[in-house]
Amino acid sequence: MDWFLGPFKKFYDISGRAGRAEFWPFAAANAVLILALEALDQALYGANAYAFSAGYIVLVFVPFFSLVFRRLRDAGRSLYWIFLLLNVIGWVILLALLAGPSAPAPAAAPEEEADPSDSLVKTLAALFCYGVTLYWIYSLALEMERCGSPAWLQYAVVAVPFLYLVSRLYTERKRPWPDGSGIILSAYVAAILLTAISYPYFSGLIRKSTAGATAAKLQEMRASLEENVKANNMVYPADISAVIPAPPELKLPLSGHPPSKEIRVAAFTDIQDSGRWLYDGTAIRIDCTHPDPKGVSWSTY
């Protein structure tokens, strides 16, 4: 299993070399594993759901990229070819470059003593990057819980490698940073800054999409009810379960109500803030007095 676990153990090494026998089995196995996890996500959570697969992608991200760097160096290619990953055609070109044979290793240059100030700057930069990433992972997990989709276990798994990286900043503090680490940290910091700049444009996206999905589910149930009423000479059914035997899951962001698939039946529009669907004999509503992300009460939908 060293062919699979090896890149994880050497995730911090971007200055070494990796042959084709080390790169391709790892890349192929992870491609198959990610596809399998995506299938599991869709089986458990439905279409367009990515929980375990997304968590594993984050987990394998750093080991894979460090492996790509080592393979490029072993093939005698410039590390700047990594930027081919920015587009689909670049992926194809990069894979062709990675398939090349190993090139002779250049003569080793005499070792130079590490600059303490340089190591300190890199350590502080890494601490900033890991800290911000962990905070964002926590914030995303908290947002998912507020939207009725708690996934603390999955996000805890994603956070584990970054907690390990933080611990290494202390346990490996006397070890000099490898060559090329400055490039990786600079790209990491740049990515964080770009994400922070774009954050206001995507703030609340999860809760808004959840609210939109809830409104769409409500319209679908109302359409089913309307079709049933028309088919029965404009008589509303007394048993709503005969019309909607499997109600969709109701998620109400920021309401504090847990997800529910139950339809509460009442003789009139009796809003009790139960956090469930409500059928009052003539219409299907949402039994919740809390506001949606736009500030409109769910019960007015």
Coordinates of C-alpha atoms in Angstrom, one line a residue:
M1 CA 0.0 0.0 0.0
D2 CA 3.0 2.3 0.0
W3 CA 2.2 3.2 -3.6
F4 CA -1.1 4.8 -2.2
L5 CA 0.0 6.0 1.2
G6 CA 3.4 7.2 0.1
P7 CA 2.2 10.5 -1.4
F8 CA 0.2 11.3 1.7
K9 CA 3.3 10.7 3.9
K10 CA 5.4 13.0 1.6
F11 CA 2.7 15.7 1.1
Y12 CA 5.2 18.4 2.2
D13 CA 8.0 17.3 -0.2
I14 CA 7.9 19.3 -3.4
S15 CA 11.6 19.3 -4.0
G16 CA 12.1 15.6 -4.5
R17 CA 11.5 13.4 -7.6
A18 CA 8.7 10.9 -8.4
G19 CA 8.8 8.4 -11.2
R20 CA 5.9 7.2 -13.4
A21 CA 5.5 4.1 -11.3
E22 CA 4.8 6.3 -8.3
F23 CA 2.5 8.9 -10.0
W24 CA 0.2 6.9 -12.3
P25 CA -1.1 4.2 -9.8
F26 CA -1.8 6.9 -7.2
A27 CA -3.6 9.2 -9.8
A28 CA -5.7 6.3 -11.2
A29 CA -6.7 4.9 -7.8
N30 CA -7.8 8.3 -6.6
A31 CA -9.8 9.0 -9.8
V32 CA -11.7 5.7 -9.3
L33 CA -12.1 6.4 -5.6
I34 CA -13.5 9.9 -6.2
L35 CA -16.0 8.6 -8.7
A36 CA -17.1 5.9 -6.3
L37 CA -17.6 8.5 -3.5
E38 CA -19.6 10.7 -5.9
A39 CA -21.9 7.7 -6.6
L40 CA -22.2 7.1 -2.8
D41 CA -23.1 10.8 -2.2
Q42 CA -25.8 10.7 -4.9
A43 CA -27.2 7.5 -3.5
L44 CA -27.3 8.9 0.1
Y45 CA -28.1 12.6 -0.5
G46 CA -29.6 12.7 -4.0
A47 CA -28.4 14.3 -7.3
N48 CA -25.9 17.1 -7.2
A49 CA -24.9 16.2 -3.7
Y50 CA -21.2 16.1 -2.9
A51 CA -20.3 15.4 0.7
F52 CA -17.8 12.5 1.0
S53 CA -16.3 13.1 -2.5
A54 CA -15.8 16.8 -1.8
G55 CA -14.2 16.0 1.5
Y56 CA -11.8 13.5 0.0
I57 CA -10.9 15.8 -2.8
V58 CA -9.8 18.4 -0.3
L59 CA -7.9 15.7 1.7
V60 CA -6.0 14.5 -1.4
F61 CA -5.4 18.0 -2.9
V62 CA -2.1 18.8 -1.3
P63 CA -0.5 15.3 -1.6
F64 CA -1.5 15.1 -5.3
F65 CA -0.1 18.5 -6.1
S66 CA 3.2 17.8 -4.4
L67 CA 3.3 14.6 -6.3
V68 CA 2.7 16.5 -9.6
F69 CA 5.6 18.8 -8.7
R70 CA 7.9 15.9 -8.0
R71 CA 6.9 14.1 -11.3
L72 CA 7.5 17.3 -13.3
R73 CA 11.0 17.6 -11.7
D74 CA 11.7 14.0 -12.4
A75 CA 10.6 14.4 -16.0
G76 CA 12.9 17.4 -16.4
R77 CA 10.1 19.8 -16.8
S78 CA 9.7 23.3 -15.4
L79 CA 7.4 23.6 -12.3
Y80 CA 5.6 26.4 -14.0
W81 CA 3.8 23.8 -16.2
I82 CA 1.6 23.3 -13.2
F83 CA -0.4 26.3 -14.3
L84 CA -1.8 24.2 -17.2
L85 CA -4.3 22.9 -14.7
L86 CA -6.2 26.1 -15.1
N87 CA -8.1 24.8 -18.2
V88 CA -9.2 21.5 -19.6
I89 CA -6.8 21.5 -22.6
G90 CA -4.0 22.3 -20.2
W91 CA -4.9 19.1 -18.2
V92 CA -4.4 17.0 -21.4
I93 CA -1.0 18.7 -22.1
L94 CA 0.1 18.3 -18.5
L95 CA -0.8 14.6 -18.4
A96 CA 1.3 14.1 -21.6
L97 CA 4.2 15.9 -19.9
L98 CA 3.8 13.8 -16.8
A99 CA 4.0 10.6 -19.0
G100 CA 7.5 11.4 -20.0
P101 CA 10.5 9.3 -18.9
S102 CA 12.7 10.3 -16.0
A103 CA 15.4 12.8 -16.8
P104 CA 18.9 12.6 -15.3
A105 CA 19.1 14.4 -11.9
P106 CA 21.1 17.6 -12.0
A107 CA 24.3 17.8 -10.0
A108 CA 23.5 18.6 -6.4
A109 CA 24.3 22.2 -5.4
P110 CA 26.2 22.8 -2.2
E111 CA 23.9 23.1 0.7
E112 CA 23.3 26.5 2.1
E113 CA 22.3 27.3 5.6
A114 CA 18.6 28.3 5.9
D115 CA 17.9 32.0 6.5
P116 CA 16.1 32.2 9.9
S117 CA 14.1 35.2 8.8
D118 CA 13.0 33.4 5.6
S119 CA 11.8 30.4 7.6
L120 CA 9.9 32.6 10.0
V121 CA 8.1 34.4 7.2
K122 CA 7.1 31.1 5.6
T123 CA 6.0 29.7 9.0
L124 CA 3.8 32.7 9.7
A125 CA 2.4 32.6 6.1
A126 CA 1.6 28.9 6.5
L127 CA 0.0 29.5 9.9
F128 CA -2.1 32.3 8.4
C129 CA -3.2 30.0 5.5
Y130 CA -4.0 27.0 7.6
G131 CA -5.8 29.1 10.2
V132 CA -8.0 30.9 7.6
T133 CA -8.8 27.5 5.9
L134 CA -9.8 25.9 9.2
Y135 CA -12.0 28.9 10.0
W136 CA -13.7 28.7 6.6
I137 CA -14.3 24.9 7.0
Y138 CA -15.9 25.6 10.4
S139 CA -18.0 28.5 9.0
L140 CA -19.2 26.3 6.1
A141 CA -20.2 23.5 8.4
L142 CA -22.0 25.9 10.6
E143 CA -23.8 27.4 7.6
M144 CA -24.8 23.9 6.4
E145 CA -26.3 23.2 9.9
R146 CA -28.2 26.4 9.9
C147 CA -29.7 25.4 6.5
G148 CA -30.9 22.1 7.8
S149 CA -28.1 20.0 6.4
P150 CA -25.7 19.2 9.3
A151 CA -22.5 17.6 8.0
W152 CA -20.1 18.0 10.9
L153 CA -18.5 14.6 10.5
Q154 CA -17.6 15.2 6.8
Y155 CA -16.2 18.7 7.5
A156 CA -14.2 17.3 10.5
V157 CA -12.6 14.9 8.2
V158 CA -11.7 17.7 5.8
A159 CA -10.2 19.7 8.7
V160 CA -8.0 16.9 10.0
P161 CA -5.1 17.4 7.4
F162 CA -5.0 21.1 8.1
L163 CA -4.8 20.5 11.8
Y164 CA -2.0 18.1 11.1
L165 CA -0.2 20.8 9.0
V166 CA -0.6 23.3 11.9
S167 CA 0.9 20.8 14.3
R168 CA 3.9 20.3 11.9
L169 CA 4.7 24.0 12.1
Y170 CA 5.7 23.3 15.6
T171 CA 7.0 19.7 15.5
E172 CA 9.2 20.5 12.4
R173 CA 10.1 24.0 13.4
K174 CA 13.8 23.3 13.2
R175 CA 13.7 21.7 9.8
P176 CA 14.4 24.2 6.9
W177 CA 11.6 24.7 4.4
P178 CA 12.1 22.7 1.1
D179 CA 12.9 24.4 -2.2
G180 CA 9.8 25.6 -4.0
S181 CA 7.8 26.1 -0.8
G182 CA 7.8 29.8 -1.2
I183 CA 6.0 29.5 -4.6
I184 CA 3.3 27.2 -3.0
L185 CA 2.7 29.5 0.0
S186 CA 2.5 32.6 -2.3
A187 CA -0.1 30.9 -4.4
Y188 CA -2.0 29.8 -1.3
V189 CA -2.0 33.3 0.1
A190 CA -3.1 34.7 -3.2
A191 CA -6.0 32.2 -3.4
I192 CA -7.1 33.2 0.1
L193 CA -7.0 36.9 -0.7
L194 CA -8.9 36.4 -4.0
T195 CA -11.5 34.3 -2.1
A196 CA -11.9 37.0 0.6
I197 CA -12.4 39.7 -2.1
S198 CA -15.1 37.6 -3.8
Y199 CA -16.8 36.5 -0.6
P200 CA -19.4 39.4 -0.5
Y201 CA -20.7 38.2 -3.8
F202 CA -21.3 34.7 -2.6
S203 CA -22.2 35.4 1.0
G204 CA -25.4 33.5 1.9
L205 CA -25.5 31.5 -1.3
I206 CA -26.1 28.2 0.5
R207 CA -29.1 29.6 2.5
K208 CA -30.5 31.3 -0.6
S209 CA -30.2 28.2 -2.7
T210 CA -31.9 26.1 0.1
A211 CA -34.7 28.6 0.3
G212 CA -35.1 28.5 -3.4
A213 CA -35.3 24.7 -3.3
T214 CA -37.9 24.9 -0.6
A215 CA -40.1 27.2 -2.7
A216 CA -39.7 24.9 -5.7
K217 CA -40.8 21.9 -3.6
L218 CA -43.8 23.9 -2.4
Q219 CA -44.8 24.8 -5.9
E220 CA -44.5 21.2 -7.0
M221 CA -46.8 20.0 -4.2
R222 CA -49.3 22.7 -5.0
A223 CA -49.3 21.7 -8.7
S224 CA -50.0 18.1 -7.7
L225 CA -52.8 19.2 -5.5
E226 CA -54.3 21.4 -8.2
E227 CA -54.2 18.5 -10.7
N228 CA -56.0 16.2 -8.2
V229 CA -58.7 18.9 -7.5
K230 CA -59.4 19.3 -11.3
A231 CA -59.6 15.6 -11.8
N232 CA -62.2 15.3 -8.9
N233 CA -64.6 18.1 -10.0
M234 CA -62.9 20.8 -8.0
V235 CA -63.3 18.8 -4.7
Y236 CA -60.3 19.2 -2.4
P237 CA -59.1 15.9 -0.9
A238 CA -59.5 15.2 2.8
D239 CA -56.5 12.9 2.9
I240 CA -53.5 14.8 1.5
S241 CA -51.3 11.7 1.8
A242 CA -53.3 10.1 -1.0
V243 CA -52.2 13.0 -3.3
I244 CA -48.7 13.4 -1.9
P245 CA -47.7 10.0 -0.4
A246 CA -44.0 11.0 -0.1
P247 CA -43.6 14.7 0.8
P248 CA -40.2 16.2 0.0
E249 CA -37.9 17.2 2.8
L250 CA -38.6 20.7 4.2
K251 CA -35.5 22.7 5.1
L252 CA -35.9 26.2 6.6
P253 CA -32.6 28.1 6.8
L254 CA -32.0 30.1 10.1
S255 CA -35.3 29.0 11.5
G256 CA -34.0 26.5 14.0
H257 CA -36.4 23.8 12.8
P258 CA -34.9 20.4 11.9
P259 CA -35.6 19.0 8.4
S260 CA -39.1 17.5 8.2
K261 CA -41.1 15.4 5.6
E262 CA -44.3 15.6 7.6
I263 CA -47.5 17.4 6.4
R264 CA -49.5 18.7 9.3
V265 CA -53.3 18.7 8.6
A266 CA -55.5 21.4 10.0
A267 CA -59.2 22.5 9.4
F268 CA -58.1 26.0 8.7
T269 CA -54.9 28.1 8.2
D270 CA -53.6 27.4 11.7
I271 CA -50.0 28.6 11.8
Q272 CA -48.3 27.1 14.8
D273 CA -44.6 27.5 13.8
S274 CA -44.1 23.7 13.8
G275 CA -41.5 23.8 11.0
R276 CA -43.6 21.3 8.9
W277 CA -45.7 21.5 5.7
L278 CA -49.3 22.5 6.4
Y279 CA -52.4 21.4 4.6
D280 CA -55.5 23.5 5.6
G281 CA -58.0 21.7 3.4
T282 CA -57.6 24.0 0.4
A283 CA -53.8 24.8 0.1
I284 CA -50.4 23.6 1.1
R285 CA -48.4 26.0 3.1
I286 CA -45.3 26.2 5.3
D287 CA -46.0 26.2 9.0
C288 CA -43.2 28.5 10.1
T289 CA -43.3 32.2 11.2
H290 CA -39.6 32.7 10.9
P291 CA -38.3 34.9 8.1
D292 CA -36.6 33.5 5.0
P293 CA -33.2 34.9 3.8
K294 CA -35.1 37.9 2.3
G295 CA -36.9 38.7 5.5
V296 CA -40.3 37.3 4.4
S297 CA -42.2 35.0 6.7
W298 CA -42.2 31.4 5.5
S299 CA -45.9 31.1 6.3
T300 CA -46.7 33.8 3.6
Y301 CA -45.4 31.6 0.8

